[in-house]
Short mmCIF file of C-alpha atoms in Angstrom, two decimals:
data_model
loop_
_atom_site.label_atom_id
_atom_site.label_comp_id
_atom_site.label_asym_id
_atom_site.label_seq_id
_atom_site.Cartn_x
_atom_site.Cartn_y
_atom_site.Cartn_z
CA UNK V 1 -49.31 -23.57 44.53
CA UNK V 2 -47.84 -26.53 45.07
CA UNK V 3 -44.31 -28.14 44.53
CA UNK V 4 -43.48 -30.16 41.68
CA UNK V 5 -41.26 -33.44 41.68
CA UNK V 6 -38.22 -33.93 39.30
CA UNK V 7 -37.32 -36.58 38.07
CA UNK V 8 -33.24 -36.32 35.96
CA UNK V 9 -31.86 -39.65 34.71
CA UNK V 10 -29.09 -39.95 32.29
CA UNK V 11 -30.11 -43.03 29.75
CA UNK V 12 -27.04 -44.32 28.76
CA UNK V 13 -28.86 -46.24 26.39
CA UNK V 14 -30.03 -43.81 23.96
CA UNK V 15 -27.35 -41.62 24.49
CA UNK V 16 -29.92 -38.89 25.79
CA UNK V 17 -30.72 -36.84 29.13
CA UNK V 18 -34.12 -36.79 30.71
CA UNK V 19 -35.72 -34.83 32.58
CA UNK V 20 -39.23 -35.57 33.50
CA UNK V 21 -41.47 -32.85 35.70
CA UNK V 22 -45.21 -33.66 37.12
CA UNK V 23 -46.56 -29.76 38.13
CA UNK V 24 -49.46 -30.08 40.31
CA UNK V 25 -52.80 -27.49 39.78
CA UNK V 26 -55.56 -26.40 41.98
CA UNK V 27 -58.22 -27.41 39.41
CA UNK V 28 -58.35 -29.25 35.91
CA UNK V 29 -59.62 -26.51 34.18
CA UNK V 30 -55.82 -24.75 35.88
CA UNK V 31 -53.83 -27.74 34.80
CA UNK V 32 -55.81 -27.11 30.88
CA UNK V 33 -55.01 -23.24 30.91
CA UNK V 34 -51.16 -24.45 31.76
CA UNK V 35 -51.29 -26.65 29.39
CA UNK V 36 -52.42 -24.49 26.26
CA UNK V 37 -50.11 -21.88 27.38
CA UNK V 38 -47.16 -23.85 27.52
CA UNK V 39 -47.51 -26.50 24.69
CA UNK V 40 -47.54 -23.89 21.70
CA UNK V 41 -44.04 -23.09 21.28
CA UNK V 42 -41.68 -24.90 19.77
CA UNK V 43 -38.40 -25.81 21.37
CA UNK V 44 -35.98 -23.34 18.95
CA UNK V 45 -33.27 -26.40 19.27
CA UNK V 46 -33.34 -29.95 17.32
CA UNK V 47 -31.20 -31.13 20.08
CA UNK V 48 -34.53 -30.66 22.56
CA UNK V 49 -37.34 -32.25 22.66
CA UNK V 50 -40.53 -31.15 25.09
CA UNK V 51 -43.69 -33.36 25.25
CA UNK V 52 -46.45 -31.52 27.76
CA UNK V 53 -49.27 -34.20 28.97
CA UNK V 54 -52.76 -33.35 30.93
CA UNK V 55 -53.33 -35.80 33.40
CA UNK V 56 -56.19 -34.50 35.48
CA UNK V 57 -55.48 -31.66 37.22
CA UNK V 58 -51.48 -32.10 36.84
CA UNK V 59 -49.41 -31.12 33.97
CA UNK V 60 -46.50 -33.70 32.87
CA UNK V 61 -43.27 -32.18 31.14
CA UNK V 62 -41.13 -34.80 29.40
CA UNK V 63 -37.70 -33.20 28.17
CA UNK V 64 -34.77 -34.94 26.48
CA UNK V 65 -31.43 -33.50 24.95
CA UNK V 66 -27.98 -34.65 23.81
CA UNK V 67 -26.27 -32.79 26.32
CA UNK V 68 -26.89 -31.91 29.68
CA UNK V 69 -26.20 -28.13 29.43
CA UNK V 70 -29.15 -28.15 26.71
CA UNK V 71 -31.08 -29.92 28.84
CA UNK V 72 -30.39 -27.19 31.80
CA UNK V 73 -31.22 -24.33 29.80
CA UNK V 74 -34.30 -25.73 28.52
CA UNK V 75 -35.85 -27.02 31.56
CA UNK V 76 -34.93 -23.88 33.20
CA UNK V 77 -36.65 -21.41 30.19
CA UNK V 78 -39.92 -23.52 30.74
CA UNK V 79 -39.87 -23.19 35.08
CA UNK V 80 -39.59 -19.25 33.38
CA UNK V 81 -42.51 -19.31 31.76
CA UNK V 82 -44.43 -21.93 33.73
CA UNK V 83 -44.03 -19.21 36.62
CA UNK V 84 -44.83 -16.38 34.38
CA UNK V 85 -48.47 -18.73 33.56
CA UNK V 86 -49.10 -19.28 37.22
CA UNK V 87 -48.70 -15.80 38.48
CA UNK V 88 -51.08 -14.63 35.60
CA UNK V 89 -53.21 -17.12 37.03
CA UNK V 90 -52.93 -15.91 40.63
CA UNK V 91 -53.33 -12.26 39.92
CA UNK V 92 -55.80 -12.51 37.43
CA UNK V 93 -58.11 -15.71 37.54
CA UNK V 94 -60.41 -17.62 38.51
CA UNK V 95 -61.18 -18.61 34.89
CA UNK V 96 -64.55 -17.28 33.88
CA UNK V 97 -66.93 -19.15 31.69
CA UNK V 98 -69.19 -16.74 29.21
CA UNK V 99 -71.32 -17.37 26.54
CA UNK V 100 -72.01 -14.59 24.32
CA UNK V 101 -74.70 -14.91 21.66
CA UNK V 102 -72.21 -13.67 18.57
CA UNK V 103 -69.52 -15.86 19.67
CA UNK V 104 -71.47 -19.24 19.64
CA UNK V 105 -71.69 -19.50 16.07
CA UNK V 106 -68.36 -18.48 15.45
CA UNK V 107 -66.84 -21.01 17.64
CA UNK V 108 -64.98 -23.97 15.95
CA UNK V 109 -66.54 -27.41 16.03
CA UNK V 110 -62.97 -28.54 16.23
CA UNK V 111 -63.24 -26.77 19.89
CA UNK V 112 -62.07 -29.65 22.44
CA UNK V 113 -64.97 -29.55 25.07
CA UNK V 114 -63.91 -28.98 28.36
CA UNK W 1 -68.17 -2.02 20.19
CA UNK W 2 -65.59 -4.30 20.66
CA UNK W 3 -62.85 -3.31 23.76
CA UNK W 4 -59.65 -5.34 22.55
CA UNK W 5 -56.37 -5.47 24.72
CA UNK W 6 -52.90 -5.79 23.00
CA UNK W 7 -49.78 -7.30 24.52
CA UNK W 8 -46.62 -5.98 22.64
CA UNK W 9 -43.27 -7.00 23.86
CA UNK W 10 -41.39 -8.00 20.51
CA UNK W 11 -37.48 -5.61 21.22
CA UNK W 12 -36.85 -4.12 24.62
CA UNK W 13 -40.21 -2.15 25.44
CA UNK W 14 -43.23 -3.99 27.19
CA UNK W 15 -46.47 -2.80 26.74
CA UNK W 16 -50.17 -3.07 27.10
CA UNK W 17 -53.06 -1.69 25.83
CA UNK W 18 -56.51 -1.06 25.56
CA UNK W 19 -58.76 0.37 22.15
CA UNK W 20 -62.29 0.58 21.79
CA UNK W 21 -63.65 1.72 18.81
CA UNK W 22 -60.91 4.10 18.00
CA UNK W 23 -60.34 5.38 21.56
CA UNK W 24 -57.06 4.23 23.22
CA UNK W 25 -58.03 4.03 26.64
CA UNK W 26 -55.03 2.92 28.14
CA UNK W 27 -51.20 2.82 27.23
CA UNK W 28 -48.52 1.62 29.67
CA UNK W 29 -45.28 0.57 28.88
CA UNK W 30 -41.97 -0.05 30.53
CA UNK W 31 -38.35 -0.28 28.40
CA UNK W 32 -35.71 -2.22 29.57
CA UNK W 33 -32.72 -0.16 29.52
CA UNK W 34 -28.66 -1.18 29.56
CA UNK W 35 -25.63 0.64 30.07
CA UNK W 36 -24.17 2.99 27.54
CA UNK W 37 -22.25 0.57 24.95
CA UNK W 38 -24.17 -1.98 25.49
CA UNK W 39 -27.16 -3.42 23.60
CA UNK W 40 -30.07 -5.39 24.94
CA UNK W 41 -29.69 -9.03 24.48
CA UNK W 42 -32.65 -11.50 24.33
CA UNK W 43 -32.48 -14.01 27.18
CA UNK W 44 -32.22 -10.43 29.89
CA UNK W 45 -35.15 -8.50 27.95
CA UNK W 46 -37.21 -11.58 28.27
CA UNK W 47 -36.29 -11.34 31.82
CA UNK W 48 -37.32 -7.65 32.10
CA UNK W 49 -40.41 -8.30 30.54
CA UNK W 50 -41.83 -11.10 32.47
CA UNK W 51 -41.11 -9.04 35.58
CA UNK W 52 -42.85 -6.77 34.61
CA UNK W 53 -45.95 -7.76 32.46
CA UNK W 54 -48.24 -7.96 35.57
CA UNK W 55 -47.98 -4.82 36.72
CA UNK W 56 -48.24 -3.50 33.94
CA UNK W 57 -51.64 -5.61 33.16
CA UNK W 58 -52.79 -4.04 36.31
CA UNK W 59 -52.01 -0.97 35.41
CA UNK W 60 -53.38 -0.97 32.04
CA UNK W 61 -57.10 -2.28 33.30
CA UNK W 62 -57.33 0.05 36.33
CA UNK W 63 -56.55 2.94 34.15
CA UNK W 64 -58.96 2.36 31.53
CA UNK W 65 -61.36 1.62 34.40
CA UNK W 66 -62.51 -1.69 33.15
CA UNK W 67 -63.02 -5.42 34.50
CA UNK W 68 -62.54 -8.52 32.55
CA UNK W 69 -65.88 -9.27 31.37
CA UNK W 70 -65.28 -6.25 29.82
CA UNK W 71 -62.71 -7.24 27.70
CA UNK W 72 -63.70 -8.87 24.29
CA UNK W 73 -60.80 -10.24 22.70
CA UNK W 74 -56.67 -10.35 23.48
CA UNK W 75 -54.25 -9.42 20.86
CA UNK W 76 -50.41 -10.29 21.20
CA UNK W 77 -47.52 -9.49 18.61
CA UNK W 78 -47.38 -12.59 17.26
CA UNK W 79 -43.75 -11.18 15.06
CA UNK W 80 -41.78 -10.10 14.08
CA UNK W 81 -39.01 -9.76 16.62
CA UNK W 82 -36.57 -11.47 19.54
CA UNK W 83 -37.33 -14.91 20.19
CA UNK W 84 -37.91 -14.94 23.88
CA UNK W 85 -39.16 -11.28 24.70
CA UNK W 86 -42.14 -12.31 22.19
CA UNK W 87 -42.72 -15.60 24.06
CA UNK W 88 -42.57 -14.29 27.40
CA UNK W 89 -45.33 -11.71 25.99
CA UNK W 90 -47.28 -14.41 24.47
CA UNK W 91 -47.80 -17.15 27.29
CA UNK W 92 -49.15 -13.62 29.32
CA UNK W 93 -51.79 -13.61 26.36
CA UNK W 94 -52.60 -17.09 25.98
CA UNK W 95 -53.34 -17.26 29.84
CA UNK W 96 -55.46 -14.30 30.03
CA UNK W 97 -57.27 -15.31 26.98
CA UNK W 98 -58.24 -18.66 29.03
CA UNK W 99 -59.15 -17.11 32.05
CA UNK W 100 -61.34 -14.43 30.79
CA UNK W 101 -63.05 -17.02 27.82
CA UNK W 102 -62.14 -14.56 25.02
CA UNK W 103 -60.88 -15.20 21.40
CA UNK W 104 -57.03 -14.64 21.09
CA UNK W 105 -55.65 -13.30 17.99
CA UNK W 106 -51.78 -12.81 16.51
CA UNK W 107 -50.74 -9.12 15.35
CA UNK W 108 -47.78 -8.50 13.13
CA UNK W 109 -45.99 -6.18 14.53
CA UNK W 110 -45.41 -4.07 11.41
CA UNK W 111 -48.93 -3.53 10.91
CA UNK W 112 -49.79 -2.75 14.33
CA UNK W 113 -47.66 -0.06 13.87
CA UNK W 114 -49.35 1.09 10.60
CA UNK W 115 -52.90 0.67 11.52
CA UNK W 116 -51.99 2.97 14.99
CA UNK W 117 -50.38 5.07 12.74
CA UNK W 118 -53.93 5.35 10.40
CA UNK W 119 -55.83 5.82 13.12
CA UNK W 120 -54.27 8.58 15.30
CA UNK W 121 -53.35 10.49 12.13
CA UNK W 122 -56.55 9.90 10.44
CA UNK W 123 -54.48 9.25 7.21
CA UNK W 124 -56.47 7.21 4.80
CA UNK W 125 -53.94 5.47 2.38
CA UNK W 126 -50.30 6.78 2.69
CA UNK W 127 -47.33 5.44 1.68
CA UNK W 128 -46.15 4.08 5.12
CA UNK W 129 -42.31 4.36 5.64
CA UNK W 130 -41.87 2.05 8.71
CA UNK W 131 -38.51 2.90 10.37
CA UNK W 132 -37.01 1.46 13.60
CA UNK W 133 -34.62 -0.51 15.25
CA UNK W 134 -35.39 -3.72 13.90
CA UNK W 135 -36.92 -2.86 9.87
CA UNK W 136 -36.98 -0.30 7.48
CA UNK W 137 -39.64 -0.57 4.93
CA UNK W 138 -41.10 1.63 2.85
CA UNK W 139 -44.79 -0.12 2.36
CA UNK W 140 -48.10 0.82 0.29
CA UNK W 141 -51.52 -0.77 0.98
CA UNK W 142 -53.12 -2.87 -2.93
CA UNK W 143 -55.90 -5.40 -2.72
CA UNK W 144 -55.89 -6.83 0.59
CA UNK W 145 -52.25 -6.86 1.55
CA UNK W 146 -49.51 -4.24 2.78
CA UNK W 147 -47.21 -4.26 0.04
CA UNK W 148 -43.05 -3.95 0.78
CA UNK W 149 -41.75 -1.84 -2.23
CA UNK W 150 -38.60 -1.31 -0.26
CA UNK W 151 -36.52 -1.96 2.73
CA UNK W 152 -33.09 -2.58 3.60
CA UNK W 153 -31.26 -5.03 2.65
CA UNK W 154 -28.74 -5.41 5.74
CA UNK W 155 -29.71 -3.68 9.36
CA UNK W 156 -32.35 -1.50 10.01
CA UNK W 157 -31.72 2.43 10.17
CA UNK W 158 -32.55 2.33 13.93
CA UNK W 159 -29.88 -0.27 14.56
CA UNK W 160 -27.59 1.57 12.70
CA UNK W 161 -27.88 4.55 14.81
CA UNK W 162 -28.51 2.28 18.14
CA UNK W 163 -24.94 0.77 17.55
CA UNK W 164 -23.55 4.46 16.52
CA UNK W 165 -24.69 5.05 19.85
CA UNK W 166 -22.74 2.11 21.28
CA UNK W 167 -19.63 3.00 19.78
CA UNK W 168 -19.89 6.51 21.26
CA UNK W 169 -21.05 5.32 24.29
CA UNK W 170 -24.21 7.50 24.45
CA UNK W 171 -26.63 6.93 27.30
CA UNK W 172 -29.66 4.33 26.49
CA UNK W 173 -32.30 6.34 28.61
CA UNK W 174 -34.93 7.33 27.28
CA UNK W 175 -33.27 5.21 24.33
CA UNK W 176 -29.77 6.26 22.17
CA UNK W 177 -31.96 7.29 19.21
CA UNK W 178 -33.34 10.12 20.72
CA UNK W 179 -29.70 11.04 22.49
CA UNK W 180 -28.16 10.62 18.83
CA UNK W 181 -30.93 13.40 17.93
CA UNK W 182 -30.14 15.56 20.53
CA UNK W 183 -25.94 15.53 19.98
CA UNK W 184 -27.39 16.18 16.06
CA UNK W 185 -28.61 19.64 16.98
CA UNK W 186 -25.37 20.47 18.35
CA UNK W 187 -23.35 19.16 15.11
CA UNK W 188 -22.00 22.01 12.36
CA UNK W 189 -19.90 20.51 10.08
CA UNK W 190 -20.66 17.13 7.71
CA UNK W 191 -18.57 14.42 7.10
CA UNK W 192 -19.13 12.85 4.32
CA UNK W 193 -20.77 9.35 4.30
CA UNK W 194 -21.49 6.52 1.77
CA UNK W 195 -24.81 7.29 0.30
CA UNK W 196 -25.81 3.61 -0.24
CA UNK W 197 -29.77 3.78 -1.59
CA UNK W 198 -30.08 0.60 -4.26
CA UNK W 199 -33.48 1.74 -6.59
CA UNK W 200 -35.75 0.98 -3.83
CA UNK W 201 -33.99 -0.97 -1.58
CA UNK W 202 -31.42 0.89 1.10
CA UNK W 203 -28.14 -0.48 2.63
CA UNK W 204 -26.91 0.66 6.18
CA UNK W 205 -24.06 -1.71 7.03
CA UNK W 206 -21.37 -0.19 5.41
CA UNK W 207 -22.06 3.18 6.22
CA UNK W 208 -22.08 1.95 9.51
CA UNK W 209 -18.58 0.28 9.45
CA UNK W 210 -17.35 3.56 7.48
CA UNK W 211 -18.07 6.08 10.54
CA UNK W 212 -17.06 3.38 13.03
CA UNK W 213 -13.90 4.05 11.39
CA UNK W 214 -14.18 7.81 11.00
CA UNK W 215 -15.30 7.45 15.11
CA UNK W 216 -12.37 6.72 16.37
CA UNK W 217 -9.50 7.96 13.99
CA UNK W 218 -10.74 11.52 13.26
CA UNK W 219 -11.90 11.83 16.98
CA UNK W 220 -8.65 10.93 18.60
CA UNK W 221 -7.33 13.53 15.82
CA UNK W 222 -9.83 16.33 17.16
CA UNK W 223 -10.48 17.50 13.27
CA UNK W 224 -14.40 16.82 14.53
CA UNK W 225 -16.62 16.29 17.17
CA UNK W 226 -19.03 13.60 18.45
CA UNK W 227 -21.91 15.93 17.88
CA UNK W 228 -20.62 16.71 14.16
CA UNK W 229 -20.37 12.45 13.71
CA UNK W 230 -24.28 12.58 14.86
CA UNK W 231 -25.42 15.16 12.68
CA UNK W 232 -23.31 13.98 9.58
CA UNK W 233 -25.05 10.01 10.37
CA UNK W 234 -28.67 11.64 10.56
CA UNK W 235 -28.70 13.75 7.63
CA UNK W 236 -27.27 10.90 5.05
CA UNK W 237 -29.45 8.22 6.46
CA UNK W 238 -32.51 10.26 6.72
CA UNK W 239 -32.04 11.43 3.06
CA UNK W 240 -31.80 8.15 1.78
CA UNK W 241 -35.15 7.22 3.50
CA UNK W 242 -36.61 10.01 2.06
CA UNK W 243 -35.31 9.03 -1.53
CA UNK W 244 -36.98 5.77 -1.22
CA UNK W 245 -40.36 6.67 -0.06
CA UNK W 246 -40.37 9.91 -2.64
CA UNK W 247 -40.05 6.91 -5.00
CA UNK W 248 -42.72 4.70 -4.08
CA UNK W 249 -45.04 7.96 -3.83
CA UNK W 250 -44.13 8.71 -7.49
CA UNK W 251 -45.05 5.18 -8.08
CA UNK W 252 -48.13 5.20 -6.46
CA UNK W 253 -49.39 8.69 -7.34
CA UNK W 254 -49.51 8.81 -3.42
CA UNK W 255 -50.03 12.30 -1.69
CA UNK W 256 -50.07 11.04 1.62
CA UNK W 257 -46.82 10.16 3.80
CA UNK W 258 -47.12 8.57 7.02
CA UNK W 259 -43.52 7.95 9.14
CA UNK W 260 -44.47 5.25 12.34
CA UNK W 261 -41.92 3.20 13.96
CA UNK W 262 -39.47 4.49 17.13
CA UNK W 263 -37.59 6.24 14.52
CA UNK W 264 -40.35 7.52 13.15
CA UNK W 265 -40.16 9.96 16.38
CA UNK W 266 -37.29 11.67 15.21
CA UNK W 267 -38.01 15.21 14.49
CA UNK W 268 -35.34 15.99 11.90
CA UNK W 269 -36.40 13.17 9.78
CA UNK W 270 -39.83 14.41 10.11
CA UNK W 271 -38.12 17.68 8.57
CA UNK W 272 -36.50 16.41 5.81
CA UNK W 273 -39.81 14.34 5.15
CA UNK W 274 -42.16 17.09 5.09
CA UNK W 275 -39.92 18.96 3.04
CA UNK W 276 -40.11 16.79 0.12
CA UNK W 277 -43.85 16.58 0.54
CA UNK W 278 -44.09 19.79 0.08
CA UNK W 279 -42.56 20.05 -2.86
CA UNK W 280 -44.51 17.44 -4.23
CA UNK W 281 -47.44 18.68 -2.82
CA UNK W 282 -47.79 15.96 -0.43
CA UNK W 283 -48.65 15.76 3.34
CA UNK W 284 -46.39 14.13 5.84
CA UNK W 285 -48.44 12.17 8.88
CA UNK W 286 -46.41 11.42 12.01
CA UNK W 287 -47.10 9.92 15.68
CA UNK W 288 -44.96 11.09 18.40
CA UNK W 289 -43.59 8.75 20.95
CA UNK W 290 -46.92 7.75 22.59
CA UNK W 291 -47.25 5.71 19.80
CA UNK W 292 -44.07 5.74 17.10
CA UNK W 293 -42.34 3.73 19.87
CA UNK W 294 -43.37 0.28 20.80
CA UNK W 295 -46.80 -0.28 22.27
CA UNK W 296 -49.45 -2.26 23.31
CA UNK W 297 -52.41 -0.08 22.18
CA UNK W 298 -50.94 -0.44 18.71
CA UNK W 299 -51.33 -4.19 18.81
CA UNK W 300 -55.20 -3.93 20.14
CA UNK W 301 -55.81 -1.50 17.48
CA UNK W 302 -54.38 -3.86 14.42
CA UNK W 303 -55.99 -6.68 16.55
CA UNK W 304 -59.60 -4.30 16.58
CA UNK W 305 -59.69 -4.23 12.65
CA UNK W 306 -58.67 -8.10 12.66
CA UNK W 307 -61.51 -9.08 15.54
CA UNK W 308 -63.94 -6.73 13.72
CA UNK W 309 -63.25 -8.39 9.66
CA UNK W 310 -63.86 -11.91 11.43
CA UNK W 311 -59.99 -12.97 12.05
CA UNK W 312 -59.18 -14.89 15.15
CA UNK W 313 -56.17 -17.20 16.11
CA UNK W 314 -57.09 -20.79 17.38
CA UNK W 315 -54.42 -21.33 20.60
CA UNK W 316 -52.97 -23.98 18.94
CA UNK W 317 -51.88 -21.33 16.58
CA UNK W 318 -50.70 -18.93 18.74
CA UNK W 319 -47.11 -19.71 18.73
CA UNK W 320 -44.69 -17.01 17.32
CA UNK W 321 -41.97 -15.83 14.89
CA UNK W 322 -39.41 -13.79 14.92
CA UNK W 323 -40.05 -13.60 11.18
CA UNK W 324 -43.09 -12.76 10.13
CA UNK W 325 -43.23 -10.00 6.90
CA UNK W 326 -45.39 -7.68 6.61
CA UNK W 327 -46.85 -9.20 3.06
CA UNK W 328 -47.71 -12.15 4.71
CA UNK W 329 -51.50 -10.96 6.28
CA UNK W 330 -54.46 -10.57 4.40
CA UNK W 331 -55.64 -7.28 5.04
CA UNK W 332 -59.59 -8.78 5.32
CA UNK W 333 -60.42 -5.44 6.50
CA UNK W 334 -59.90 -3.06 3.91
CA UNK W 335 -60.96 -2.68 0.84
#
């Protein structure tokens, strides 16, 4: 896997720290699975905010927080469980595809195609 | 015949597991243990348990001798329980769900428990007393949801006697409950303790404070002994338990009892349990600590009933909660 570029800038306009990562995957359908993973929970502080974007086959992490020791601990919980996703990945992909009769009419038209 | 796995990983045990159609066919787990007086905090079991959830994942599909096409649906503890432990579960769960292009559904944890606890006992509608480190409830099952008729209304039972442990410095391996237990059998006189049950509800806290107190005055005075302390704690807490739940049996016209959560393992509350069930010509059900404690099978067996009613979690939805009562789940597959 690949290494990932970081971006930290302190905005002394809005008063806010930044911290912008760009995580590079194999394949889109990789970069997807990331992405569902990681977007679900919430960030457990008002303080920090996390915005996850698909570009591709690259997953973009926006964080910003009031203070810079937020920002630390939060950007360093995700790298936690962004390596967590991409070991699971390693030991236990490639992603399979299946279509199972039962399961087609059950599936949500909501479903994003992918 | 639907083969569900079940990621569990809410407190300080990790586990994974595999049911089909009533059979567990695999179970491992690993605890993440601390030194004696200390409890385990959230940010270093989250720590233990994403070390560890791969193996174990391994593990759990090589010895139920399956492959992921296999596999027909994941299950994860959606909550109760510690913030990050539950997370670092969860995004194992999520991933796998991808990969292998199954449905992914959220377990409460309190009714993974139960369900197990139904299905390896064979009991068929008990009044569930649900006992461990993080809740105490004494539960019954009416139209589609797992009713709470009582629970405590400060710290669960098993924390009480986890942070009895602490102050005695008992070892945490296999865990202090069981090592509280085992001092218990060597105890011979009772000290008296505050006997706090509230109608329904029970209170732990202040008999907790109370032999903190007794702990270190009448020890350094010798007038008893650690063991005594041990068997004193077990036999007032464990009478009050069985106060509540001989309660909600008379309520219920129940004649069925069944004890699950790591508690649940003790064998002296089993005792007093089966004692009063006699008497009321009851039957006590119990697990022992395959299953009482923490585990992943429990989850894929709660997630089995869910996957088989028609339930399933979109992964938008699959964030979690640390709180996340038992009342809240329609029960879609009972009657």
């Amino acid at each position: 896997m690949g290494t990932f570029q970081n971006n930290m800038a302190a905005s002394m306009d809005t008063g806010k720290h930044e911290c912008d990562l760009s995580i590079p995957f194999p394949s889109a359908r990789e970069a997807e699975i990331a992405y569902n993973t990681l977007r679900v929970d919430k960030e457990p502080r008002k303080e920090i905010t996390k915005e996850l974007q698909l570009v591709e086959n690259t997953l973009k992490v926006r964080f910003t927080a009031t203070e810079a020791r937020l920002l630390r601990v939060a950007v360093g919980s995700f790298m936690d469980y962004l390596n967590l996703t991409i070991q699971t990945m390693e030991h236990f992909g490639p992603p399979m595809k299946r279509v199972r009769p039962t399961e087609v009419q059950e599936q949500s038209t909501d479903e994003v195609a992918s | 015949m639907p083969t569900i796995i079940g990621f569990e990983g809410s407190a300080n045990k990790i586990g994974i597991g595999i049911v089909r159609d009533g059979v567990v066919l695999s179970n491992p787990r690993h605890t993440y243990i601390t030194p004696p007086g200390h409890g385990f905090m959230p940010r270093e079991t989250a720590k233990h348990h994403r070390a560890h959830a791969i193996e174990i994942l391994k593990k759990c599909m090589d010895e139920a001798g399956l492959k992921p096409e296999d596999i027909d649906c994941v299950c994860y503890t959606k909550g109760p329980g510690m913030a990050a432990p539950l997370i670092s579960t969860a995004v194992v769960a999520r991933t796998i769900a991808q990969l292998w292009d199954v449905p992914i559904i959220g377990v409460n944890h309190c009714i993974g428990h139960i369900e197990m606890g139904r299905l390896v006992t064979g009991s068929h509608n008990p009044t569930v007393l649900y006992v461990s480190g993080g809740n105490t409830q004494v539960i019954a099952y009416s139209q589609h949801r797992y009713r709470i008729f009582g629970e405590t209304i400060d710290i669960a039972v098993g924390n009480c006697l986890d942070r009895f442990a602490r102050i005695l410095k008992l070892s945490n391996d296999p865990s202090p409950g069981y090592n509280i237990e085992q001092m218990a059998k060597r105890g011979k006189v009772f000290i008296e303790l505050p006997y706090t049950v509230k109608g329904m509800d029970v209170s732990f806290s202040g008999i907790l404070s109370y032999i903190e107190d007794a702990a270190h005055k009448q020890l350094k005075a010798g007038k008893c002994t650690p063991e005594d302390l041990c068997f004193s704690l077990q036999e007032t807490l464990f009478a009050m338990l069985v106060e509540i739940t001989e309660r909600a049996m008379a309520h219920c016209s129940s004649s069925e009892v069944l004890i699950v959560g790591g508690v649940g393992c003790n064998e002296r509350l089993q005792q007093m349990m089966r004692d009063m069930a006699e008497e009321r010509g009851a039957v006590v059900c119990a697990t022992d600590e395959r299953y009482c404690i923490d585990n992943g099978a429990m989850i894929a067996q709660a997630g089995w009933e869910m996957y088989q009613s028609g339930q399933r979690t979109p992964l938008e939805e699959t964030w979690c909660t640390q709180r996340f009562r038992t009342d809240e789940v329609d029960i879609t597959w009972r009657e």
